[in-house]
CSV table of C-alpha atoms in Angstrom, one decimal:
chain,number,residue,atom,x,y,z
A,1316,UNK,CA,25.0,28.0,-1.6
A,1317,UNK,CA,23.4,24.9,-3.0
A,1318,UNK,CA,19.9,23.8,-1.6
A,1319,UNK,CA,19.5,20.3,0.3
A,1320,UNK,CA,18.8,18.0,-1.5
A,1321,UNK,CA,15.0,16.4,-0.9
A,1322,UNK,CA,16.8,12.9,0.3
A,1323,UNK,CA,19.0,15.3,2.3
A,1324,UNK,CA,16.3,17.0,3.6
A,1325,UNK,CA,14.6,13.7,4.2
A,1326,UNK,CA,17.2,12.6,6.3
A,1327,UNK,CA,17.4,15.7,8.4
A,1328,UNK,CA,13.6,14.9,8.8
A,1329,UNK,CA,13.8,11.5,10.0
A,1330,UNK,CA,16.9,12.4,12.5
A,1331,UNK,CA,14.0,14.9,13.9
A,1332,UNK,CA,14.6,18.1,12.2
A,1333,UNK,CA,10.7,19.3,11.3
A,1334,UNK,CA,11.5,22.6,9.6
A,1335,UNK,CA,13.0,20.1,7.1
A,1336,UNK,CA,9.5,18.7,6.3
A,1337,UNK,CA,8.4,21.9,6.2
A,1338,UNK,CA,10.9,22.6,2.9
A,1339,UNK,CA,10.2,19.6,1.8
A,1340,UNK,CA,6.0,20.3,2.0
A,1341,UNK,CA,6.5,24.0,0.2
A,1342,UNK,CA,9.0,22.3,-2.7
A,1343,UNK,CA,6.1,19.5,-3.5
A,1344,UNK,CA,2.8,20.0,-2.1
A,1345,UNK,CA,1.7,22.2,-5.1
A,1346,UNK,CA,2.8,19.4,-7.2
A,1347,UNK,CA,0.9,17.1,-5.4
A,1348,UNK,CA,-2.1,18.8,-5.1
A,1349,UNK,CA,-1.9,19.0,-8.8
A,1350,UNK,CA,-1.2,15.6,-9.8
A,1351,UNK,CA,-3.8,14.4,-7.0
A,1352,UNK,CA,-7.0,16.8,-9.0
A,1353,UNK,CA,-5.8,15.2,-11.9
A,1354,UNK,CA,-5.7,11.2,-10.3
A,1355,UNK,CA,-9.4,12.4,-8.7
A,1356,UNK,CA,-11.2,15.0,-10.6
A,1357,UNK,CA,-12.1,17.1,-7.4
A,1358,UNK,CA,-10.5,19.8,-6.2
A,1359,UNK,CA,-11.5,19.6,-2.4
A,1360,UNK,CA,-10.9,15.9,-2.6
A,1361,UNK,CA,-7.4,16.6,-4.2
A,1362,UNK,CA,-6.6,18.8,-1.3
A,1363,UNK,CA,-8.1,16.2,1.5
A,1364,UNK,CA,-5.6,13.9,-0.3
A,1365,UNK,CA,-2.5,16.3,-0.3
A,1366,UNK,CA,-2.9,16.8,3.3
A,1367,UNK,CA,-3.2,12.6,3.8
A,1368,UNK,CA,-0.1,12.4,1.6
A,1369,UNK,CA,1.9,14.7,4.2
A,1370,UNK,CA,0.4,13.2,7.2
A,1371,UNK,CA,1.9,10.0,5.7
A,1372,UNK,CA,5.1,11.0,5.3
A,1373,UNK,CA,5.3,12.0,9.1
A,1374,UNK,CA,3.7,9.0,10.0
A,1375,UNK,CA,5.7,6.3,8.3
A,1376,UNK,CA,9.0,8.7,7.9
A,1377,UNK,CA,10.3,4.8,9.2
A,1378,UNK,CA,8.9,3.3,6.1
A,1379,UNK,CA,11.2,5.8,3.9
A,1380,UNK,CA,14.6,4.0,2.6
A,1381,UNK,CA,17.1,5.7,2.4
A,1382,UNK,CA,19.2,6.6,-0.8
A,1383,UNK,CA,16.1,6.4,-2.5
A,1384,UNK,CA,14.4,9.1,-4.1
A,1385,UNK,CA,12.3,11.2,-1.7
A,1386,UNK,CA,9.8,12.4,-5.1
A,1387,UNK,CA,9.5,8.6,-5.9
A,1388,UNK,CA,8.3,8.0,-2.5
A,1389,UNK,CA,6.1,11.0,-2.1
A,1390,UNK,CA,4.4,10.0,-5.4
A,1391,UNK,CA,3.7,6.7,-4.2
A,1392,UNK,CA,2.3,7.5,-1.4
A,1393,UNK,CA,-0.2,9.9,-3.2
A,1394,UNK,CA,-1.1,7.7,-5.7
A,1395,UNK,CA,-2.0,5.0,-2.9
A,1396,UNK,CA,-4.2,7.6,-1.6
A,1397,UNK,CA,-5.6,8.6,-4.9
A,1398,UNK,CA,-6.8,5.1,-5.3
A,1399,UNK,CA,-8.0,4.4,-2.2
A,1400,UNK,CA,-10.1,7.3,-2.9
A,1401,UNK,CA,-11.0,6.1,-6.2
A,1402,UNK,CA,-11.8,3.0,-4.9
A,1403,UNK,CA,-14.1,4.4,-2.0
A,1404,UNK,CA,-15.9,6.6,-4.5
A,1405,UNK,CA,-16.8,3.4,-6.7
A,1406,UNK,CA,-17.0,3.5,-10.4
A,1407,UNK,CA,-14.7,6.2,-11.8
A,1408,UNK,CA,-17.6,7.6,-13.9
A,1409,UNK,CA,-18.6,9.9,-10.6
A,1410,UNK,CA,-15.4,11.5,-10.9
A,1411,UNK,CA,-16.4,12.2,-14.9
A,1412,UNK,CA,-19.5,13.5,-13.3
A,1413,UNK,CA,-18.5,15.6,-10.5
A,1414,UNK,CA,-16.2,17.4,-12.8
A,1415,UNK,CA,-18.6,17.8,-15.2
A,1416,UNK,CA,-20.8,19.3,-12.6
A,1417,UNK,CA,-18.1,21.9,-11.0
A,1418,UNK,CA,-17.6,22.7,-14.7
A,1419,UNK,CA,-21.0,24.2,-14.9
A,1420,UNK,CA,-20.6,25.9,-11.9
A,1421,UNK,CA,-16.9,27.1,-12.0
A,1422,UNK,CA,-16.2,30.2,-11.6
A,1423,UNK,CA,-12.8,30.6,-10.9
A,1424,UNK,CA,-9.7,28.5,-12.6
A,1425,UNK,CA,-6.2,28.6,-13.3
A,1426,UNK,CA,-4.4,30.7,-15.7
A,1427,UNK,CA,-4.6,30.2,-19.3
A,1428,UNK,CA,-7.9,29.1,-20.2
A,1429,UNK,CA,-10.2,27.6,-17.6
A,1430,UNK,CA,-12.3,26.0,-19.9
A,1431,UNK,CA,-10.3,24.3,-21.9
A,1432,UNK,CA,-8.3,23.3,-19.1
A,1433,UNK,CA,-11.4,21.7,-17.5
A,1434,UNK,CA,-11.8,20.0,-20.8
A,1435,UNK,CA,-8.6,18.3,-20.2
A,1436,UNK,CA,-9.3,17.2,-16.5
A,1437,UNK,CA,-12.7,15.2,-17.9
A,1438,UNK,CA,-10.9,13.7,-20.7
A,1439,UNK,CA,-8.0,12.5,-18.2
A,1440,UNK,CA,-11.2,11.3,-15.8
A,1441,UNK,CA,-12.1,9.6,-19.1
A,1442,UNK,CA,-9.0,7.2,-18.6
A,1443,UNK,CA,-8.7,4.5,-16.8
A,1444,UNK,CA,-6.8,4.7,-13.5
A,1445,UNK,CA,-3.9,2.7,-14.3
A,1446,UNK,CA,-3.1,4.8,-17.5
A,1447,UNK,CA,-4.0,8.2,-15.8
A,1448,UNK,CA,-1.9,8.0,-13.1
A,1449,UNK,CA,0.9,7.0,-16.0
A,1450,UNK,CA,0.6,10.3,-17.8
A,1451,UNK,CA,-0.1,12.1,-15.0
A,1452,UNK,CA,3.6,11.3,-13.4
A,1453,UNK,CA,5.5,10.9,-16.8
A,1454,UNK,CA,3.9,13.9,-19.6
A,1455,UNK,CA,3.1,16.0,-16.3
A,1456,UNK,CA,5.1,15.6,-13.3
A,1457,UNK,CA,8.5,14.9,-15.3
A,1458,UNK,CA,9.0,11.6,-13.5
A,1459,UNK,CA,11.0,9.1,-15.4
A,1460,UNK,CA,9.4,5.9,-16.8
A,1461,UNK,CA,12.3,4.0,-14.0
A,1462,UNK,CA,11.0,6.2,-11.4
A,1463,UNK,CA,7.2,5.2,-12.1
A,1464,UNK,CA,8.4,2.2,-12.0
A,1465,UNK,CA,9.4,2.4,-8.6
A,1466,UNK,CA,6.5,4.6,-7.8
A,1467,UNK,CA,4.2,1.8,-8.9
A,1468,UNK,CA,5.7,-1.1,-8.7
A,1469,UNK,CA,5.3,-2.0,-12.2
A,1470,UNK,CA,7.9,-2.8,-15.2
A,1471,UNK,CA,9.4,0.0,-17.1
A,1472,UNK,CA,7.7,-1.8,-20.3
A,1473,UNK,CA,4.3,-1.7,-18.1
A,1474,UNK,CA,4.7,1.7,-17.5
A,1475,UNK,CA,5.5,2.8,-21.3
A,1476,UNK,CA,2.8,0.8,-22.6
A,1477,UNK,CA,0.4,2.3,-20.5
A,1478,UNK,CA,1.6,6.0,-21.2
A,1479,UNK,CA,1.6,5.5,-24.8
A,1480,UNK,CA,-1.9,4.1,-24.4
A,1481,UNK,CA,-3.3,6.7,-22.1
A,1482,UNK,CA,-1.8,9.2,-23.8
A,1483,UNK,CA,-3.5,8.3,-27.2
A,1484,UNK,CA,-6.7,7.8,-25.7
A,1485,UNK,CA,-6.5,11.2,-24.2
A,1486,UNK,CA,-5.8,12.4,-27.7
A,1487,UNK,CA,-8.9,10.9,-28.9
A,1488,UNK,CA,-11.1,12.1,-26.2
A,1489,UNK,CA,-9.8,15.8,-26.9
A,1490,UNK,CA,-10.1,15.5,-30.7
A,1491,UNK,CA,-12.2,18.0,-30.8
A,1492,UNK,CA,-10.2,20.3,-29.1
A,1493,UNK,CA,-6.5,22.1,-31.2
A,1494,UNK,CA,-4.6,19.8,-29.9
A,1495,UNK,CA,-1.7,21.8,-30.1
A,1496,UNK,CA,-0.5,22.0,-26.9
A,1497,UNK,CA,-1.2,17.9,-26.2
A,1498,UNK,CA,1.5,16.2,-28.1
B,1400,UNK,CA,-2.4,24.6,-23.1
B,1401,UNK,CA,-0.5,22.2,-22.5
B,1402,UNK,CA,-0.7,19.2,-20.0
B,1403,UNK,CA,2.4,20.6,-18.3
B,1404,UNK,CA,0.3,23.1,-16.6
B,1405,UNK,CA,-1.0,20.4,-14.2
B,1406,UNK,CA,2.5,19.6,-13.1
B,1407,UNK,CA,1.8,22.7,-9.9
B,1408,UNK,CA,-1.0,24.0,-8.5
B,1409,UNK,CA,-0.8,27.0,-10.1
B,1410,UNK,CA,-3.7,28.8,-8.6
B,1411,UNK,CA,-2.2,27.9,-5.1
B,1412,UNK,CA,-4.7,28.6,-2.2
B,1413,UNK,CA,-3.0,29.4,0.9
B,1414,UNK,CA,-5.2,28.8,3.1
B,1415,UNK,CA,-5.3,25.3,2.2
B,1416,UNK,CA,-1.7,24.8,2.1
B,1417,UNK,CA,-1.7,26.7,5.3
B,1418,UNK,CA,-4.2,24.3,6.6
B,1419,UNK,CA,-2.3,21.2,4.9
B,1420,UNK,CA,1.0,21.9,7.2
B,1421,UNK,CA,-1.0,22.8,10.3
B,1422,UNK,CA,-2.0,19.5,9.9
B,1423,UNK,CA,1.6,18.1,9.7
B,1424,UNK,CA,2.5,20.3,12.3
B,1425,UNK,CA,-0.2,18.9,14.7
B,1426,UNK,CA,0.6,15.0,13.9
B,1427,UNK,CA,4.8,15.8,14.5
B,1428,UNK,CA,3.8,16.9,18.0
B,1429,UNK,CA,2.4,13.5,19.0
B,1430,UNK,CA,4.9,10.5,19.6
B,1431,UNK,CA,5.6,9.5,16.9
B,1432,UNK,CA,4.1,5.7,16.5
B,1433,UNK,CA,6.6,2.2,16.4
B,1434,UNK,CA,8.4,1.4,13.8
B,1435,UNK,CA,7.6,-1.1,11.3
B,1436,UNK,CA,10.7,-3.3,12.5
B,1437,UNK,CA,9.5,-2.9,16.1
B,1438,UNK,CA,5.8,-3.8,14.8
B,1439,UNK,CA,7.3,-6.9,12.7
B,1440,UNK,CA,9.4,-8.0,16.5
B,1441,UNK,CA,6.2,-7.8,18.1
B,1442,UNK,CA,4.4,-9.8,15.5
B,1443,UNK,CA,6.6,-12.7,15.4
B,1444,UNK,CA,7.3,-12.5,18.9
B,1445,UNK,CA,3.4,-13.0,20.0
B,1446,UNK,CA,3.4,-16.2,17.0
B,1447,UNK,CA,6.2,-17.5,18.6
B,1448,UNK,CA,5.0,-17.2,22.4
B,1449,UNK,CA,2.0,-18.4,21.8
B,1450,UNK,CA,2.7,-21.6,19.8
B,1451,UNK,CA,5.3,-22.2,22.1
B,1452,UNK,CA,3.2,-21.8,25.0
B,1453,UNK,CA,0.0,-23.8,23.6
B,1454,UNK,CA,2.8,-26.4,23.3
B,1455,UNK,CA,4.2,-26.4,26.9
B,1456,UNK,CA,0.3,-26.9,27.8
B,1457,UNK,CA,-0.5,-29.9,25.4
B,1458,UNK,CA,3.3,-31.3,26.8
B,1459,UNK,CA,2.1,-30.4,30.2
B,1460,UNK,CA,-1.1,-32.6,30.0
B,1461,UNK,CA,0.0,-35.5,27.8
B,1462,UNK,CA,-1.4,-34.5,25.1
B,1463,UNK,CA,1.9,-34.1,23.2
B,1464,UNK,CA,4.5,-37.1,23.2
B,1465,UNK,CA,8.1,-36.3,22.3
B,1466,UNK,CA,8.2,-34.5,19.2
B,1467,UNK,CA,9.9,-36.8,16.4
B,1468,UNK,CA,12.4,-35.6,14.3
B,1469,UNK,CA,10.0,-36.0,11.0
B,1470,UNK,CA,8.5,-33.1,12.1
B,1471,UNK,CA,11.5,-30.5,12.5
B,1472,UNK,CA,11.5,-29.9,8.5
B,1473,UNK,CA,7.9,-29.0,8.9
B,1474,UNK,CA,8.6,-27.0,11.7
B,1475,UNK,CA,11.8,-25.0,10.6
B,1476,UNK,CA,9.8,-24.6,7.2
B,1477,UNK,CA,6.7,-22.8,9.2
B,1478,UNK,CA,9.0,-20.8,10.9
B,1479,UNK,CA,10.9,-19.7,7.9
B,1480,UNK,CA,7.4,-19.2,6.1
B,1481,UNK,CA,6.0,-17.4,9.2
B,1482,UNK,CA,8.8,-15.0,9.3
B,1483,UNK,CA,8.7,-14.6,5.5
B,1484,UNK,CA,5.1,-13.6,6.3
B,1485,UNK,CA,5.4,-11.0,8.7
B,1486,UNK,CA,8.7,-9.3,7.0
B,1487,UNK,CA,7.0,-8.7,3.9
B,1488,UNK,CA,3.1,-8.0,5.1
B,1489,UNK,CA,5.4,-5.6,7.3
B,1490,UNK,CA,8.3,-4.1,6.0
B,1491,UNK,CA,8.3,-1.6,2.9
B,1492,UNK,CA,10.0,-3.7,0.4
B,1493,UNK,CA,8.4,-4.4,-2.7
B,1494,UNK,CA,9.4,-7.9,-3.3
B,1495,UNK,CA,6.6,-9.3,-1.9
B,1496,UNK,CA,5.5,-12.4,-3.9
B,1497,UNK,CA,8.9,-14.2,-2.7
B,1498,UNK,CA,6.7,-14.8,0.8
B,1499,UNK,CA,4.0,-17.2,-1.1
B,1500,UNK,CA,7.2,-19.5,-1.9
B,1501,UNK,CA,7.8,-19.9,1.6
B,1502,UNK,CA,4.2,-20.7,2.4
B,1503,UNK,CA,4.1,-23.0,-0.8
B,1504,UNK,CA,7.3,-24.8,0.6
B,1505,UNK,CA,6.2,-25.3,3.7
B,1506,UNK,CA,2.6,-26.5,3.2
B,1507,UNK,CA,4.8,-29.4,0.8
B,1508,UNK,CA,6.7,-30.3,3.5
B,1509,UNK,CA,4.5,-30.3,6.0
B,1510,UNK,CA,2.5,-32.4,3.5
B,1511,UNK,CA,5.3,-34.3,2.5
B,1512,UNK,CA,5.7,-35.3,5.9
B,1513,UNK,CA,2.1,-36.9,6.7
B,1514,UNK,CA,2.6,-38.8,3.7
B,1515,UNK,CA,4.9,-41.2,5.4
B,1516,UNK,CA,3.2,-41.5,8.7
B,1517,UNK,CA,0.7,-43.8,9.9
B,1518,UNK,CA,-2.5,-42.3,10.8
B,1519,UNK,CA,-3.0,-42.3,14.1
B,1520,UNK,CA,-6.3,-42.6,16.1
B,1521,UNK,CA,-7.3,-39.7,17.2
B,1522,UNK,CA,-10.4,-38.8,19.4
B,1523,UNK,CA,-12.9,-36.2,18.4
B,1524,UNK,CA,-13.7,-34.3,14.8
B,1525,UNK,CA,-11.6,-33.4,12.6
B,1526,UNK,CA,-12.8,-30.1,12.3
B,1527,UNK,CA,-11.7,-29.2,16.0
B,1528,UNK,CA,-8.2,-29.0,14.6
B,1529,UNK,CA,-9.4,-26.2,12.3
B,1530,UNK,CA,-10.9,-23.9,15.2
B,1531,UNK,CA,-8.0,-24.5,17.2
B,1532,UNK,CA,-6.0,-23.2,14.5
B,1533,UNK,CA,-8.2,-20.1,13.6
B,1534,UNK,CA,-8.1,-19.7,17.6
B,1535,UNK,CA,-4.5,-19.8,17.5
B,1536,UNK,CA,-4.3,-17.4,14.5
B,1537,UNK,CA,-7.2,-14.8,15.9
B,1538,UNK,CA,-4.7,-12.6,18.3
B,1539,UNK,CA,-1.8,-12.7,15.5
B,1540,UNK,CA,-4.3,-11.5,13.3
B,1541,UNK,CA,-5.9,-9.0,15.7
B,1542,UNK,CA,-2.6,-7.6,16.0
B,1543,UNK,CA,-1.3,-8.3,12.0
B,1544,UNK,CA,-4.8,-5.7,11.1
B,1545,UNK,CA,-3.9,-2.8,13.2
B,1546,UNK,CA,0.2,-3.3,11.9
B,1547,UNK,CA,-1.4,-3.2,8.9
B,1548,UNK,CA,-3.8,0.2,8.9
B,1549,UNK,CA,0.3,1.7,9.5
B,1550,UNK,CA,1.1,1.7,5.9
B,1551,UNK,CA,-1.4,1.6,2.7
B,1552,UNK,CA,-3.8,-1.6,2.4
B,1553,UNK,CA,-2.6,-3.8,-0.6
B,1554,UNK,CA,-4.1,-7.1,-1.2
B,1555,UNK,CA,-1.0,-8.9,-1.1
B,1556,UNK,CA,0.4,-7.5,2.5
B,1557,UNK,CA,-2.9,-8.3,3.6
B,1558,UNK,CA,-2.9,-11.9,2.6
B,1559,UNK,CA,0.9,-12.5,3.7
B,1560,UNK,CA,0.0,-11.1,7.6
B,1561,UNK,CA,-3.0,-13.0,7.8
B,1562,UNK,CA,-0.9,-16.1,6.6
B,1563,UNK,CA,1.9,-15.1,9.2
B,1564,UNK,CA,-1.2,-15.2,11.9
B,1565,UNK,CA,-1.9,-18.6,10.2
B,1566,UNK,CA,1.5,-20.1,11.2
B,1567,UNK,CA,1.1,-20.2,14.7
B,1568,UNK,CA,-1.8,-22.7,14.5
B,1569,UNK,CA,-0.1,-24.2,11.7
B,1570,UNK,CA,3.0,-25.5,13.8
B,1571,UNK,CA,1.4,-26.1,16.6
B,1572,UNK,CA,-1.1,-28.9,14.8
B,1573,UNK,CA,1.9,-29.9,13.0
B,1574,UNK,CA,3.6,-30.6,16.2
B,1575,UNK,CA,0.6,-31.9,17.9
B,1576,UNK,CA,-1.6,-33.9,15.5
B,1577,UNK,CA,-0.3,-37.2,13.8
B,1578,UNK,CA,-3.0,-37.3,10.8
B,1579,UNK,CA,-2.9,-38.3,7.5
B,1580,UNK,CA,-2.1,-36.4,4.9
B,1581,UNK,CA,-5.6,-35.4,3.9
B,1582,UNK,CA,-7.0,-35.1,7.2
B,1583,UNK,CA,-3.6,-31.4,6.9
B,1584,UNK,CA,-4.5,-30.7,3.6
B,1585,UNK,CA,-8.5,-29.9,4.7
B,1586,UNK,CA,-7.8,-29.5,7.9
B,1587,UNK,CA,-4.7,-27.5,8.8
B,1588,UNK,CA,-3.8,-26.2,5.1
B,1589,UNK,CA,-7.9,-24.9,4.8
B,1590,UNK,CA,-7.2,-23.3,7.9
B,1591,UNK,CA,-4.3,-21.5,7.1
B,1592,UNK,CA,-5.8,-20.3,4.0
B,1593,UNK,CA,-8.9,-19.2,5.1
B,1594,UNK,CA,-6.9,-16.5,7.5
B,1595,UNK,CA,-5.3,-15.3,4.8
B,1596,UNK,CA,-8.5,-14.7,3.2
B,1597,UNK,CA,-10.4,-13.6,6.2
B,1598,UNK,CA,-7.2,-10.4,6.7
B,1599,UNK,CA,-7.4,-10.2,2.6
B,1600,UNK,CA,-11.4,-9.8,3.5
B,1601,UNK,CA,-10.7,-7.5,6.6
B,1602,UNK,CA,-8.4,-5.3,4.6
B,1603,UNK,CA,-11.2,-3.8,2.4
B,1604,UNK,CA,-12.6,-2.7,5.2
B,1605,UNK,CA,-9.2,-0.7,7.0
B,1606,UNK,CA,-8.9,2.6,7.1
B,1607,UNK,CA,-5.3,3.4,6.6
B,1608,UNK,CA,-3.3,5.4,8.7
B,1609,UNK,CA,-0.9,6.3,6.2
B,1610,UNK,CA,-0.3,5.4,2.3
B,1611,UNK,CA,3.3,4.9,2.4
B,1612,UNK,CA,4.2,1.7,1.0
């Protein structure tokens, strides 16, 4: 049998049905727990932000329309968190800093290789917000430059300009890195 | 390694997530708060009551003579502007420069309007029509700050529901003061304004309840 849909799911949610959030929370909460430590730089912030994101969702379930896309909504909503973060936090050089910092003292990380990986989270720290969250939804999260559109309220053009931009200043910052795997 | 590795969190802590829908859990067990279209009734209602109250009083005491029919484009124009306003500081939608044509529309006509009237004598400062506006706008925008911690704090939202506060004042000392043209623009256009900048000021300062849009 085929899965609900997220909108579906949405809907359910919004006509009271909470074990429909719930589905909802185990298909995308990893997803935006990722995309929030990439926005932010932190982990524990990225998780503080997660759980804001969901809290939102329950909270404004009103604000969701429906037939739209439940992911474009979601994302929204974590990137307005992200940046209200960002922008309580002040300068986004802290964030280059705090990573920098848990890099010294990580001892734990992902699969693959933590180090590099932690190379990649400064270097997307190293760009600025606008462009990060960009590359963060389209080259990461799979979201189509329409849907960031929606997601950000910004022109498809404005979103593709700031992707390609982002995405060649990340390839500066990593030049010293094989950049093999970032193309 | 590729950036595609970020799209999960693929060292997933459970306790976290664990503690992430306990969370949720906790906040679907309270009432769930009022709508944004309830919030947006309630917010025009209160402009509406109390401009149409502050009017019965100034009818009541003489300080208002019958309302001309100059002043109805001005009106139905601050009305229209004021709902404007409040949908889209309110509402989700996206579209929300369209609201700053209504206000632009209705400050001309309300402009327009004292253009072609004779300046009256009037007793007292001009600068009490400005407090009694930002009094009028005070509760609107009491009430527009803590619609607005419901969804996430942009610049703009903030901006049109202190403007929607705004209108109250704005039709009552359209309806109630016969000054010229300049005496609006400083007076009753400044104080419009300046609550839209004191809820754009405010709103670096909310918390917000939620980030939806």
């Amino acid at each position: 049998m085929d899965e609900p849909s997220d909108e579906e799911l949405m809907r359910r949610f919004c006509g009271g049905d909470h074990s429909a959030f719930e589905a909802l929370f185990s298909r995308h909460a990893g997803r935006v727990r990722a995309y929030l430590r990439g926005m932010v730089g932190d982990a524990a912030l990225a998780e503080d932000l997660a759980q804001a994101t969901f809290l939102s969702v329950v909270r404004s379930k009103d604000r969701y329309q429906r037939g739209s896309s439940f992911s474009t909504w979601l994302f929204a909503i974590a990137t307005n968190a992200a940046r209200d973060a960002l922008r309580r936090r002040g300068t986004e050089q802290s964030a280059r800093e705090t990573l920098k910092a848990e890099e010294e003292h990580s001892v734990d990380g992902p699969t693959g290789d933590p180090g590099l990986r932690k190379e990649l989270e400064v270097a997307l720290q190293g760009l600025p917000a606008t462009q990060r969250e960009v590359v963060l939804l389209h080259q990461v999260q799979g979201l189509s430059y329409q849907q960031i559109s929606s997601t950000l309220g910004i022109t498809q053009t404005a979103a593709r300009i700031r992707s390609h931009r982002g995405f060649a200043r990340l390839r500066e910052l990593l030049s010293h890195l094989d950049l093999e795997g970032v193309s | 390694m590729k950036l595609e590795t970020f799209r999960s969190d693929d060292s997933p802590d459970r306790a976290a997530m664990d503690r992430m829908l306990a969370a949720c859990r906790e906040e679907m067990k309270v009432a769930p708060p009022s709508t944004w279209r309830v919030d947006l009734a309630r917010l025009l209602a209160g402009c509406w009551a109390l401009a149409a109250a502050t009017l019965a009083v100034l009818t009541a005491t003489g300080e208002l003579g019958a309302v001309t029919a100059h002043a109805a484009l001005p009106a139905l124009s601050l009305l229209g502007a004021g709902a404007a306003c409040a949908f889209l500081g309110v509402s989700p939608s996206a579209h929300r420069g369209w609201a700053l044509l209504a206000v632009a529309a209705a400050a001309a006509a309300m402009l327009g309007v004292h253009l072609e009237v004779t300046d009256r004598v009037d007793a007292g400062p001009g600068w009490l029509c400005t407090v009694s506006h930002l009094g009028l706008g005070a509760g609107p925008l009491v009430f527009g700050v803590l619609v607005m911690r419901k969804a996430a704090v942009s610049p703009l939202r903030a901006l049109l529901i202190g403007l929607a506060a705004g209108t109250t004042g704005a039709l009552v000392g359209e309806l109630a003061c016969a000054r010229s043209w300049e005496h609006v623009a400083v007076f009753h256009l400044g104080a419009w304004a300046s609550l839209g900048l004191i809820a754009l000021a405010v709103s670096r300062f909310v918390r917000p309840r939620s980030f939806a849009p």
